[in-house]
Amino acid sequence: MGAVLCAAPAALPGPAATTARAATATPDAPRAPDAPAYAFADDVRSAPAATGTTGAVGLEPGATYRSSLEGQEKAYYRLELDGTSNAYVAVTAVPHADTVLTVGDGISVSVQNADGASCSRDTATVGASKSPQPITAWGARELLPGKGLCQKAGTYYVVVARTGVHPDSGSGRGSDGGGIGAGAGGEETAPAAVPWELELAPVSEPALRKTAATRVPEAWDSATPTPPVGEPVAVRGGAGFTRATAVRQGVWRDEIVPGQTLFYKVPVDWGRQVSAAVDLGSADKDSGYVVDALDMTLYNPVRAEVKGTAEGYGGTQKSTALPPLPPVGYANRFASTTSTKSLRFAGAYYLVVHLAAQVGDRFGDGPYGLTLRVRVGGRTQDGPGYAARSAPRGVFDVGAPDPEPEAAGRTSTVDASRSGTPGGDPAMKAVAVGGIGAGSLLLTVLGVWTLTARRRAAAQTRASAQNPTA
């Protein structure tokens, strides 16, 4: 899933509520187990797409919206923005499970002002695997020094479009003509278009109480992080951004089936560096090779892509890791590289792991063993000091650590003292706390006893002095 920033009630029924597993090549072939569909937010709002700016539905920062995108059409949404806050809108597109895609198939997201000037543009594609999966791009209206456009309060528009769609494809399928079936006379017929479902998540970032530095730190620890080792803790990845499973530094064990996408979130404070690696277990057979079979992408708190990594699969175990990333810092937004720009907020960072549907065709239905190794290095620093609350509230705060997954039972943290995460046997912790409490109580009792004894001795001495014959 690639992305390039150029300026930078219950779920509704829809086609993605079926499966996330590609159809098999022949009707008689057995189907693999269905991968869970993308999970939209519980409180998702409906936002019908407009085909132009007139009639575009307004999006409120802090809410999550569900919409859809037809094959050839652009979808328009409206933002009413003030002149003091930055605004970001992430758009996650969910292709139908049996869609045949090409490398360039994906979405573009742009933010435009009322005069049609572009504030930002971002694209995301399915990549070399061509496997149907949730793909996320984002738009931004940023208030930056020296930028003439998009700096005023007013009406702005979010524009979402498909990329890589063949102009003659009535199905809205990939440009390679996939999905075309044979008619009664042997001629090819195009099936009806299947819209892609969309999840839109607008976020507002308030201004700072005082001006912050705009110079990006030049020196940072760029050494390749060593992935944590240790006994993995069982965990179950979520099926969407709002259902992402909270994990911390440590080793986590999960399972994944071909065509499935798993979501995890990691709290990363100001000044900290996040790194991650993912291991895929071996298959029962060795038959061919799948390009970019295992894909892992890191997204920031507003769901903007930071960096991704992918690895091919030939049936033997594989591992892939994110490259070294700089610490999270407010000034990173002024950097020249996209990945550094994206590390501009503290908050929950998302690790999104996808196993290509083609793996099932080559090596079996699975499930396949998955090991996630997460490390959070660096030192926590003070935040920039926001003048107001974000929307949604707390999106740029780490806050108290997330509770561990119920299946975990205990933390899997390696080097717990460095991660700031408590570790060790809970019983021993209780003994230690009890011992400290008992010791404090004993010292208090001894102190009172000693003071009382001294007072009694002093009183007896005074009485003897006043009555020597007693």
Tab-separated table of C-alpha atoms in Angstrom:
chain	number	residue	atom	x	y	z
A	1	MET	CA	0.000	0.000	0.000
A	2	GLY	CA	1.890	2.991	-1.194
A	3	ALA	CA	1.087	6.610	-0.419
A	4	VAL	CA	2.640	9.903	-1.564
A	5	LEU	CA	1.592	13.220	-0.031
A	6	CYS	CA	2.053	15.906	-2.607
A	7	ALA	CA	1.234	18.912	-0.397
A	8	ALA	CA	0.420	16.491	1.543
A	9	PRO	CA	-25.804	3.432	14.697
A	10	ALA	CA	-24.572	-0.099	13.416
A	11	ALA	CA	-22.612	-0.621	10.254
A	12	LEU	CA	-24.657	-0.087	7.128
A	13	PRO	CA	-25.143	-3.075	4.811
A	14	GLY	CA	-22.896	-3.172	1.794
A	15	PRO	CA	-20.826	-5.382	-0.481
A	16	ALA	CA	-17.843	-5.460	1.885
A	17	ALA	CA	-20.023	-7.206	4.456
A	18	THR	CA	-19.516	-10.419	2.509
A	19	THR	CA	-15.904	-11.563	2.523
A	20	ALA	CA	-12.387	-10.254	2.080
A	21	ARG	CA	-11.229	-13.359	0.228
A	22	ALA	CA	-10.781	-13.394	-3.550
A	23	ALA	CA	-12.910	-15.869	-5.475
A	24	THR	CA	-11.191	-19.042	-6.647
A	25	ALA	CA	-10.317	-19.490	-10.285
A	26	THR	CA	-12.879	-22.183	-11.112
A	27	PRO	CA	-16.475	-22.601	-9.896
A	28	ASP	CA	-15.856	-26.194	-8.774
A	29	ALA	CA	-12.765	-25.404	-6.716
A	30	PRO	CA	-13.239	-25.389	-2.913
A	31	ARG	CA	-13.403	-21.942	-1.341
A	32	ALA	CA	-11.048	-20.895	1.398
A	33	PRO	CA	-12.483	-19.772	4.728
A	34	ASP	CA	-13.904	-16.273	4.500
A	35	ALA	CA	-11.677	-13.554	5.931
A	36	PRO	CA	-13.485	-11.091	8.215
A	37	ALA	CA	-14.801	-8.015	6.452
A	38	TYR	CA	-13.607	-4.515	7.297
A	39	ALA	CA	-15.173	-3.356	10.583
A	40	PHE	CA	-16.557	0.161	10.493
A	41	ALA	CA	-16.976	2.253	13.652
A	42	ASP	CA	-19.971	1.422	15.847
A	43	ASP	CA	-21.108	5.057	15.798
A	44	VAL	CA	-20.417	5.598	12.101
A	45	ARG	CA	-22.548	8.210	10.353
A	46	SER	CA	-23.841	8.024	6.806
A	47	ALA	CA	-22.352	10.512	4.312
A	48	PRO	CA	-23.721	9.992	0.793
A	49	ALA	CA	-21.186	11.008	-1.824
A	50	ALA	CA	-21.993	13.991	-4.032
A	51	THR	CA	-20.841	14.076	-7.648
A	52	GLY	CA	-19.947	17.755	-7.350
A	53	THR	CA	-19.393	20.488	-4.783
A	54	THR	CA	-23.056	21.498	-4.874
A	55	GLY	CA	-24.873	19.281	-2.419
A	56	ALA	CA	-21.681	17.960	-0.810
A	57	VAL	CA	-22.378	16.596	2.679
A	58	GLY	CA	-20.609	18.357	5.532
A	59	LEU	CA	-18.083	16.414	7.607
A	60	GLU	CA	-17.612	17.243	11.292
A	61	PRO	CA	-14.127	16.697	12.768
A	62	GLY	CA	-14.214	14.018	15.436
A	63	ALA	CA	-16.952	11.944	13.791
A	64	THR	CA	-16.505	8.906	11.522
A	65	TYR	CA	-18.460	8.546	8.279
A	66	ARG	CA	-19.379	5.767	5.887
A	67	SER	CA	-19.866	6.325	2.182
A	68	SER	CA	-19.194	4.653	-1.170
A	69	LEU	CA	-17.324	5.383	-4.376
A	70	GLU	CA	-18.580	4.443	-7.831
A	71	GLY	CA	-16.089	3.232	-10.422
A	72	GLN	CA	-15.558	6.349	-12.543
A	73	GLU	CA	-17.051	9.119	-10.441
A	74	LYS	CA	-15.441	11.508	-8.003
A	75	ALA	CA	-16.974	11.809	-4.547
A	76	TYR	CA	-17.231	15.243	-2.908
A	77	TYR	CA	-17.580	16.131	0.775
A	78	ARG	CA	-17.567	19.517	2.502
A	79	LEU	CA	-15.552	20.930	5.417
A	80	GLU	CA	-16.264	24.193	7.252
A	81	LEU	CA	-12.928	25.212	8.754
A	82	ASP	CA	-11.737	28.012	11.037
A	83	GLY	CA	-8.565	29.995	10.540
A	84	THR	CA	-6.632	28.618	13.505
A	85	SER	CA	-6.759	24.796	13.321
A	86	ASN	CA	-5.206	22.232	11.030
A	87	ALA	CA	-7.647	19.736	9.533
A	88	TYR	CA	-6.964	16.201	8.303
A	89	VAL	CA	-9.281	13.704	6.605
A	90	ALA	CA	-8.297	10.055	6.180
A	91	VAL	CA	-10.252	7.989	3.656
A	92	THR	CA	-10.143	4.184	3.791
A	93	ALA	CA	-11.470	2.438	0.678
A	94	VAL	CA	-12.624	-1.185	0.842
A	95	PRO	CA	-12.651	-2.962	-2.537
A	96	HIS	CA	-15.104	-5.834	-2.870
A	97	ALA	CA	-13.543	-9.201	-2.117
A	98	ASP	CA	-13.836	-10.642	-5.639
A	99	THR	CA	-12.548	-7.517	-7.400
A	100	VAL	CA	-9.658	-8.215	-9.767
A	101	LEU	CA	-7.114	-5.430	-9.337
A	102	THR	CA	-3.942	-4.162	-10.921
A	103	VAL	CA	-0.873	-2.628	-9.300
A	104	GLY	CA	-2.116	0.942	-9.830
A	105	ASP	CA	-5.661	0.425	-8.564
A	106	GLY	CA	-6.402	2.572	-5.537
A	107	ILE	CA	-7.725	5.973	-4.509
A	108	SER	CA	-6.642	9.590	-4.509
A	109	VAL	CA	-7.730	12.090	-1.856
A	110	SER	CA	-7.384	15.842	-2.194
A	111	VAL	CA	-8.514	18.876	-0.217
A	112	GLN	CA	-9.479	21.975	-2.210
A	113	ASN	CA	-10.525	25.475	-1.207
A	114	ALA	CA	-13.631	27.285	-2.471
A	115	ASP	CA	-11.687	28.625	-5.468
A	116	GLY	CA	-10.618	25.150	-6.595
A	117	ALA	CA	-7.009	25.467	-5.462
A	118	SER	CA	-5.467	22.265	-4.150
A	119	CYS	CA	-4.363	22.242	-0.514
A	120	SER	CA	-3.028	18.665	-0.593
A	121	ARG	CA	-3.209	15.451	-2.564
A	122	ASP	CA	-2.405	11.871	-1.554
A	123	THR	CA	-2.746	8.499	-3.266
A	124	ALA	CA	-2.750	4.888	-2.082
A	125	THR	CA	-2.747	1.735	-4.208
A	126	VAL	CA	-2.982	-2.013	-3.599
A	127	GLY	CA	0.572	-2.477	-4.862
A	128	ALA	CA	2.297	-5.464	-6.413
A	129	SER	CA	0.209	-8.090	-4.619
A	130	LYS	CA	-2.968	-6.849	-6.372
A	131	SER	CA	-4.874	-8.323	-3.431
A	132	PRO	CA	-8.215	-6.696	-2.448
A	133	GLN	CA	-7.633	-4.964	0.877
A	134	PRO	CA	-8.479	-1.745	2.750
A	135	ILE	CA	-6.327	1.110	1.411
A	136	THR	CA	-6.016	4.525	3.075
A	137	ALA	CA	-5.101	7.956	1.753
A	138	TRP	CA	-5.464	11.331	3.454
A	139	GLY	CA	-6.000	15.005	2.813
A	140	ALA	CA	-4.947	18.048	4.833
A	141	ARG	CA	-5.598	21.762	5.279
A	142	GLU	CA	-2.507	22.939	7.140
A	143	LEU	CA	-1.787	26.410	8.460
A	144	LEU	CA	1.922	26.741	7.770
A	145	PRO	CA	4.105	29.877	7.711
A	146	GLY	CA	4.714	31.195	4.217
A	147	LYS	CA	1.924	29.223	2.562
A	148	GLY	CA	-0.407	31.519	0.611
A	149	LEU	CA	-3.215	29.106	-0.271
A	150	CYS	CA	-5.690	27.376	2.040
A	151	GLN	CA	-4.811	29.518	5.058
A	152	LYS	CA	-8.162	31.204	5.657
A	153	ALA	CA	-11.377	30.208	7.380
A	154	GLY	CA	-14.108	29.069	5.036
A	155	THR	CA	-15.507	26.194	2.990
A	156	TYR	CA	-13.228	23.440	1.757
A	157	TYR	CA	-13.919	20.224	-0.139
A	158	VAL	CA	-12.601	16.678	0.152
A	159	VAL	CA	-12.431	14.996	-3.255
A	160	VAL	CA	-12.050	11.203	-3.513
A	161	ALA	CA	-11.452	9.377	-6.800
A	162	ARG	CA	-10.364	5.974	-8.069
A	163	THR	CA	-6.950	5.467	-9.637
A	164	GLY	CA	-5.976	2.837	-12.199
A	165	VAL	CA	-9.514	2.373	-13.557
A	166	HIS	CA	-9.710	1.528	-17.252
A	167	PRO	CA	-11.896	4.122	-19.022
A	168	ASP	CA	-13.780	1.409	-20.938
A	169	SER	CA	-14.433	-0.838	-17.941
A	170	GLY	CA	-18.110	-0.695	-17.118
A	171	SER	CA	-17.528	-2.902	-14.119
A	172	GLY	CA	-15.206	-0.507	-12.392
A	173	ARG	CA	-12.780	-3.436	-12.123
A	174	GLY	CA	-9.067	-3.342	-12.641
A	175	SER	CA	-7.552	-2.143	-15.896
A	176	ASP	CA	-6.424	-5.670	-16.797
A	177	GLY	CA	-10.026	-6.545	-17.594
A	178	GLY	CA	-10.361	-8.909	-14.620
A	179	GLY	CA	-13.849	-9.842	-13.621
A	180	ILE	CA	-15.108	-10.132	-17.205
A	181	GLY	CA	-17.201	-13.253	-17.721
A	182	ALA	CA	-18.343	-15.220	-20.741
A	183	GLY	CA	-21.846	-14.701	-22.148
A	184	ALA	CA	-24.153	-17.335	-23.639
A	185	GLY	CA	-22.604	-16.930	-27.074
A	186	GLY	CA	-19.043	-16.974	-25.788
A	187	GLU	CA	-18.653	-13.200	-25.939
A	188	GLU	CA	-17.247	-11.351	-22.945
A	189	THR	CA	-19.699	-9.389	-20.823
A	190	ALA	CA	-18.923	-6.855	-18.120
A	191	PRO	CA	-20.635	-7.405	-14.770
A	192	ALA	CA	-22.412	-4.568	-13.019
A	193	ALA	CA	-20.189	-2.082	-11.230
A	194	VAL	CA	-19.595	-2.760	-7.538
A	195	PRO	CA	-18.902	0.425	-5.518
A	196	TRP	CA	-16.018	0.573	-3.094
A	197	GLU	CA	-17.090	1.348	0.448
A	198	LEU	CA	-15.415	4.282	2.185
A	199	GLU	CA	-14.683	5.238	5.789
A	200	LEU	CA	-13.880	8.922	6.319
A	201	ALA	CA	-12.291	10.192	9.548
A	202	PRO	CA	-11.864	13.996	9.771
A	203	VAL	CA	-9.639	15.299	12.583
A	204	SER	CA	-8.978	18.819	13.856
A	205	GLU	CA	-5.615	19.800	15.371
A	206	PRO	CA	-5.752	23.019	17.446
A	207	ALA	CA	-3.201	25.803	17.408
A	208	LEU	CA	-0.399	25.995	19.976
A	209	ARG	CA	-0.352	28.255	23.028
A	210	LYS	CA	2.995	29.633	21.889
A	211	THR	CA	5.138	29.347	18.793
A	212	ALA	CA	7.083	26.106	18.477
A	213	ALA	CA	10.376	25.416	16.740
A	214	THR	CA	10.156	24.827	12.999
A	215	ARG	CA	13.609	23.301	12.607
A	216	VAL	CA	13.647	19.512	12.258
A	217	PRO	CA	16.263	17.805	14.476
A	218	GLU	CA	19.132	16.675	12.280
A	219	ALA	CA	20.585	14.042	14.619
A	220	TRP	CA	18.633	11.002	15.776
A	221	ASP	CA	19.335	7.350	16.404
A	222	SER	CA	19.051	5.877	12.918
A	223	ALA	CA	20.533	2.470	13.793
A	224	THR	CA	18.416	-0.495	12.749
A	225	PRO	CA	16.323	-1.417	15.805
A	226	THR	CA	16.702	-4.898	17.253
A	227	PRO	CA	13.280	-6.594	17.305
A	228	PRO	CA	12.190	-7.764	20.772
A	229	VAL	CA	12.496	-11.474	21.565
A	230	GLY	CA	10.724	-13.566	24.148
A	231	GLU	CA	7.709	-15.784	24.627
A	232	PRO	CA	4.902	-14.389	22.427
A	233	VAL	CA	1.630	-13.356	24.021
A	234	ALA	CA	-1.576	-14.368	22.226
A	235	VAL	CA	-3.570	-11.463	20.804
A	236	ARG	CA	-6.297	-10.979	18.209
A	237	GLY	CA	-5.912	-8.161	15.695
A	238	GLY	CA	-8.878	-5.930	14.899
A	239	ALA	CA	-10.635	-5.637	11.544
A	240	GLY	CA	-10.536	-1.845	11.194
A	241	PHE	CA	-8.955	1.354	12.507
A	242	THR	CA	-11.637	1.886	15.141
A	243	ARG	CA	-11.372	-1.795	16.179
A	244	ALA	CA	-7.575	-1.885	16.295
A	245	THR	CA	-6.170	-4.028	19.107
A	246	ALA	CA	-3.922	-2.201	21.573
A	247	VAL	CA	-0.398	-3.602	21.923
A	248	ARG	CA	2.754	-2.265	23.544
A	249	GLN	CA	6.428	-3.075	23.284
A	250	GLY	CA	6.825	-6.840	23.167
A	251	VAL	CA	6.198	-9.982	21.127
A	252	TRP	CA	2.646	-10.833	20.100
A	253	ARG	CA	1.245	-13.994	18.475
A	254	ASP	CA	-1.745	-14.008	16.122
A	255	GLU	CA	-3.219	-15.888	13.158
A	256	ILE	CA	-4.158	-14.616	9.705
A	257	VAL	CA	-5.923	-16.116	6.681
A	258	PRO	CA	-5.297	-15.191	3.035
A	259	GLY	CA	-7.080	-11.983	2.101
A	260	GLN	CA	-7.316	-10.785	5.709
A	261	THR	CA	-6.157	-7.447	7.119
A	262	LEU	CA	-5.382	-7.038	10.836
A	263	PHE	CA	-5.175	-3.728	12.726
A	264	TYR	CA	-3.111	-3.010	15.855
A	265	LYS	CA	-2.429	0.271	17.685
A	266	VAL	CA	0.656	1.310	19.627
A	267	PRO	CA	0.792	4.356	21.963
A	268	VAL	CA	3.768	6.530	20.970
A	269	ASP	CA	4.549	9.657	22.996
A	270	TRP	CA	6.485	12.764	21.988
A	271	GLY	CA	10.174	11.947	21.544
A	272	ARG	CA	9.660	8.198	21.233
A	273	GLN	CA	10.637	5.999	18.264
A	274	VAL	CA	8.422	3.159	17.128
A	275	SER	CA	9.668	0.135	15.228
A	276	ALA	CA	8.011	-3.130	14.258
A	277	ALA	CA	8.688	-6.422	12.513
A	278	VAL	CA	6.261	-9.140	11.466
A	279	ASP	CA	6.962	-12.855	10.943
A	280	LEU	CA	4.817	-15.200	8.847
A	281	GLY	CA	4.952	-18.916	9.611
A	282	SER	CA	5.686	-21.654	7.092
A	283	ALA	CA	3.018	-23.357	4.996
A	284	ASP	CA	2.185	-27.052	4.717
A	285	LYS	CA	3.354	-27.114	1.115
A	286	ASP	CA	5.776	-25.355	-1.183
A	287	SER	CA	4.173	-24.422	-4.485
A	288	GLY	CA	5.252	-21.298	-6.353
A	289	TYR	CA	5.755	-17.778	-5.106
A	290	VAL	CA	3.543	-14.767	-4.285
A	291	VAL	CA	4.991	-11.268	-4.682
A	292	ASP	CA	4.388	-8.888	-1.747
A	293	ALA	CA	2.401	-11.572	0.020
A	294	LEU	CA	2.905	-10.098	3.500
A	295	ASP	CA	2.374	-6.377	3.842
A	296	MET	CA	2.753	-4.199	6.962
A	297	THR	CA	2.090	-0.447	7.017
A	298	LEU	CA	2.470	2.076	9.841
A	299	TYR	CA	-0.094	4.909	10.060
A	300	ASN	CA	-0.064	7.918	12.381
A	301	PRO	CA	-2.927	9.037	14.682
A	302	VAL	CA	-4.806	10.716	11.801
A	303	ARG	CA	-4.333	7.540	9.697
A	304	ALA	CA	-1.732	9.044	7.375
A	305	GLU	CA	0.791	6.527	6.122
A	306	VAL	CA	4.228	6.766	7.690
A	307	LYS	CA	6.045	3.817	6.136
A	308	GLY	CA	5.372	0.342	4.842
A	309	THR	CA	7.203	-2.887	4.141
A	310	ALA	CA	6.342	-5.982	2.134
A	311	GLU	CA	7.793	-9.457	1.642
A	312	GLY	CA	7.194	-12.194	-0.928
A	313	TYR	CA	6.272	-15.715	0.147
A	314	GLY	CA	7.304	-19.097	-1.185
A	315	GLY	CA	5.951	-21.344	1.535
A	316	THR	CA	8.840	-20.998	4.008
A	317	GLN	CA	8.753	-18.666	7.003
A	318	LYS	CA	9.382	-14.995	6.242
A	319	SER	CA	10.031	-11.829	8.215
A	320	THR	CA	9.924	-8.158	7.274
A	321	ALA	CA	10.506	-4.997	9.312
A	322	LEU	CA	9.943	-1.270	9.056
A	323	PRO	CA	13.070	0.794	8.368
A	324	PRO	CA	14.457	3.022	11.154
A	325	LEU	CA	12.183	5.995	11.827
A	326	PRO	CA	12.952	9.294	13.623
A	327	PRO	CA	11.353	10.201	16.965
A	328	VAL	CA	7.869	11.700	17.045
A	329	GLY	CA	8.095	15.502	17.122
A	330	TYR	CA	5.903	18.498	16.314
A	331	ALA	CA	8.608	20.024	14.095
A	332	ASN	CA	8.646	16.945	11.855
A	333	ARG	CA	5.837	18.516	9.836
A	334	PHE	CA	8.420	20.868	8.371
A	335	ALA	CA	10.644	18.020	7.129
A	336	SER	CA	11.323	17.330	3.464
A	337	THR	CA	10.494	13.611	3.476
A	338	THR	CA	6.961	12.214	3.670
A	339	SER	CA	7.709	9.583	6.320
A	340	THR	CA	9.252	12.155	8.684
A	341	LYS	CA	6.416	14.624	8.040
A	342	SER	CA	3.936	11.973	9.150
A	343	LEU	CA	5.648	11.547	12.542
A	344	ARG	CA	4.257	14.894	13.697
A	345	PHE	CA	1.866	13.759	16.446
A	346	ALA	CA	1.905	11.775	19.639
A	347	GLY	CA	-0.940	9.301	20.033
A	348	ALA	CA	-1.984	5.880	18.765
A	349	TYR	CA	0.024	4.687	15.776
A	350	TYR	CA	-1.534	1.896	13.726
A	351	LEU	CA	0.183	-1.217	12.404
A	352	VAL	CA	-1.864	-2.721	9.561
A	353	VAL	CA	-0.922	-6.221	8.375
A	354	HIS	CA	-2.323	-7.837	5.224
A	355	LEU	CA	-1.827	-11.350	3.814
A	356	ALA	CA	-2.473	-11.500	0.070
A	357	ALA	CA	-5.437	-13.573	-1.089
A	358	GLN	CA	-3.192	-15.339	-3.612
A	359	VAL	CA	-1.384	-17.079	-0.744
A	360	GLY	CA	-4.469	-19.258	-0.293
A	361	ASP	CA	-4.417	-20.310	-3.933
A	362	ARG	CA	-0.750	-21.276	-3.790
A	363	PHE	CA	-0.206	-22.652	-0.308
A	364	GLY	CA	-3.556	-23.446	1.265
A	365	ASP	CA	-6.297	-21.798	3.233
A	366	GLY	CA	-4.461	-21.403	6.517
A	367	PRO	CA	-4.688	-19.907	9.043
A	368	TYR	CA	-1.039	-18.913	9.077
A	369	GLY	CA	0.925	-18.102	12.203
A	370	LEU	CA	1.789	-14.430	12.633
A	371	THR	CA	4.268	-12.902	15.103
A	372	LEU	CA	4.340	-9.138	15.660
A	373	ARG	CA	7.428	-7.629	17.310
A	374	VAL	CA	7.017	-4.057	18.566
A	375	ARG	CA	9.638	-1.786	20.112
A	376	VAL	CA	9.207	1.795	21.369
A	377	GLY	CA	12.559	3.485	21.998
A	378	GLY	CA	13.774	6.989	22.747
A	379	ARG	CA	12.933	9.262	25.660
A	380	THR	CA	9.593	10.904	26.353
A	381	GLN	CA	9.611	14.674	25.829
A	382	ASP	CA	7.163	17.452	26.647
A	383	GLY	CA	4.484	18.092	24.068
A	384	PRO	CA	4.168	21.358	22.120
A	385	GLY	CA	1.287	22.669	24.264
A	386	TYR	CA	-2.004	22.898	22.403
A	387	ALA	CA	-4.254	25.909	23.100
A	388	ALA	CA	-7.503	23.929	22.778
A	389	ARG	CA	-8.819	20.391	22.504
A	390	SER	CA	-8.503	18.271	19.408
A	391	ALA	CA	-11.449	16.636	17.678
A	392	PRO	CA	-11.849	13.816	18.450
A	393	ARG	CA	-10.754	14.639	21.973
A	394	GLY	CA	-7.430	13.153	23.039
A	395	VAL	CA	-6.391	11.926	19.609
A	396	PHE	CA	-2.892	13.401	20.100
A	397	ASP	CA	-2.494	12.197	23.688
A	398	VAL	CA	-0.997	8.909	24.817
A	399	GLY	CA	-2.700	9.051	28.229
A	400	ALA	CA	-2.795	6.011	30.473
A	401	PRO	CA	-1.548	2.778	28.880
A	402	ASP	CA	-4.196	0.772	27.085
A	403	PRO	CA	-5.333	-2.362	28.914
A	404	GLU	CA	-3.709	-5.473	27.578
A	405	PRO	CA	-5.719	-7.838	25.394
A	406	GLU	CA	-7.710	-10.253	27.540
A	407	ALA	CA	-5.920	-13.238	26.045
A	408	ALA	CA	-2.534	-11.855	26.989
A	409	GLY	CA	-2.856	-12.292	30.751
A	410	ARG	CA	0.469	-10.603	31.357
A	411	THR	CA	2.704	-8.218	29.503
A	412	SER	CA	5.033	-9.513	26.819
A	413	THR	CA	7.305	-6.520	27.187
A	414	VAL	CA	10.990	-7.076	26.705
A	415	ASP	CA	13.288	-4.666	28.565
A	416	ALA	CA	10.314	-3.448	30.572
A	417	SER	CA	12.408	-0.907	32.443
A	418	ARG	CA	13.279	0.825	29.187
A	419	SER	CA	9.756	0.742	27.815
A	420	GLY	CA	8.202	2.185	30.938
A	421	THR	CA	5.802	-0.750	31.094
A	422	PRO	CA	5.472	-2.672	34.360
A	423	GLY	CA	6.607	-6.264	34.185
A	424	GLY	CA	7.117	-9.273	36.440
A	425	ASP	CA	4.880	-11.570	38.430
A	426	PRO	CA	1.765	-9.805	39.810
A	427	ALA	CA	2.026	-11.916	42.976
A	428	MET	CA	5.569	-10.704	43.546
A	429	LYS	CA	4.393	-7.156	43.007
A	430	ALA	CA	1.756	-7.670	45.699
A	431	VAL	CA	4.366	-9.099	48.045
A	432	ALA	CA	6.659	-6.200	47.365
A	433	VAL	CA	3.931	-3.621	47.896
A	434	GLY	CA	2.775	-5.475	51.018
A	435	GLY	CA	6.337	-5.661	52.284
A	436	ILE	CA	6.815	-1.951	51.799
A	437	GLY	CA	3.541	-1.257	53.580
A	438	ALA	CA	4.348	-3.625	56.458
A	439	GLY	CA	7.826	-2.172	56.824
A	440	SER	CA	6.463	1.357	56.972
A	441	LEU	CA	3.929	0.316	59.624
A	442	LEU	CA	6.631	-1.392	61.721
A	443	LEU	CA	8.857	1.682	61.628
A	444	THR	CA	5.942	3.852	62.687
A	445	VAL	CA	5.098	1.582	65.668
A	446	LEU	CA	8.753	1.489	66.763
A	447	GLY	CA	8.953	5.254	66.546
A	448	VAL	CA	5.856	5.766	68.720
A	449	TRP	CA	7.083	3.180	71.286
A	450	THR	CA	10.490	4.830	71.533
A	451	LEU	CA	8.998	8.304	71.949
A	452	THR	CA	6.608	7.060	74.688
A	453	ALA	CA	9.439	5.321	76.568
A	454	ARG	CA	11.555	8.471	76.500
A	455	ARG	CA	8.707	10.597	77.836
A	456	ARG	CA	8.049	8.135	80.711
A	457	ALA	CA	11.759	8.103	81.648
A	458	ALA	CA	11.883	11.891	81.652
A	459	ALA	CA	8.775	12.116	83.832
A	460	GLN	CA	10.239	9.639	86.345
A	461	THR	CA	13.486	11.600	86.544
A	462	ARG	CA	11.659	14.841	87.256
A	463	ALA	CA	9.568	13.147	89.986
A	464	SER	CA	12.709	11.759	91.689
A	465	ALA	CA	14.331	15.185	91.649
A	466	GLN	CA	11.327	16.852	93.280
A	467	ASN	CA	11.018	14.123	96.015
A	468	PRO	CA	14.480	12.664	96.769
A	469	THR	CA	13.267	10.598	99.720
A	470	ALA	CA	10.557	8.878	97.792
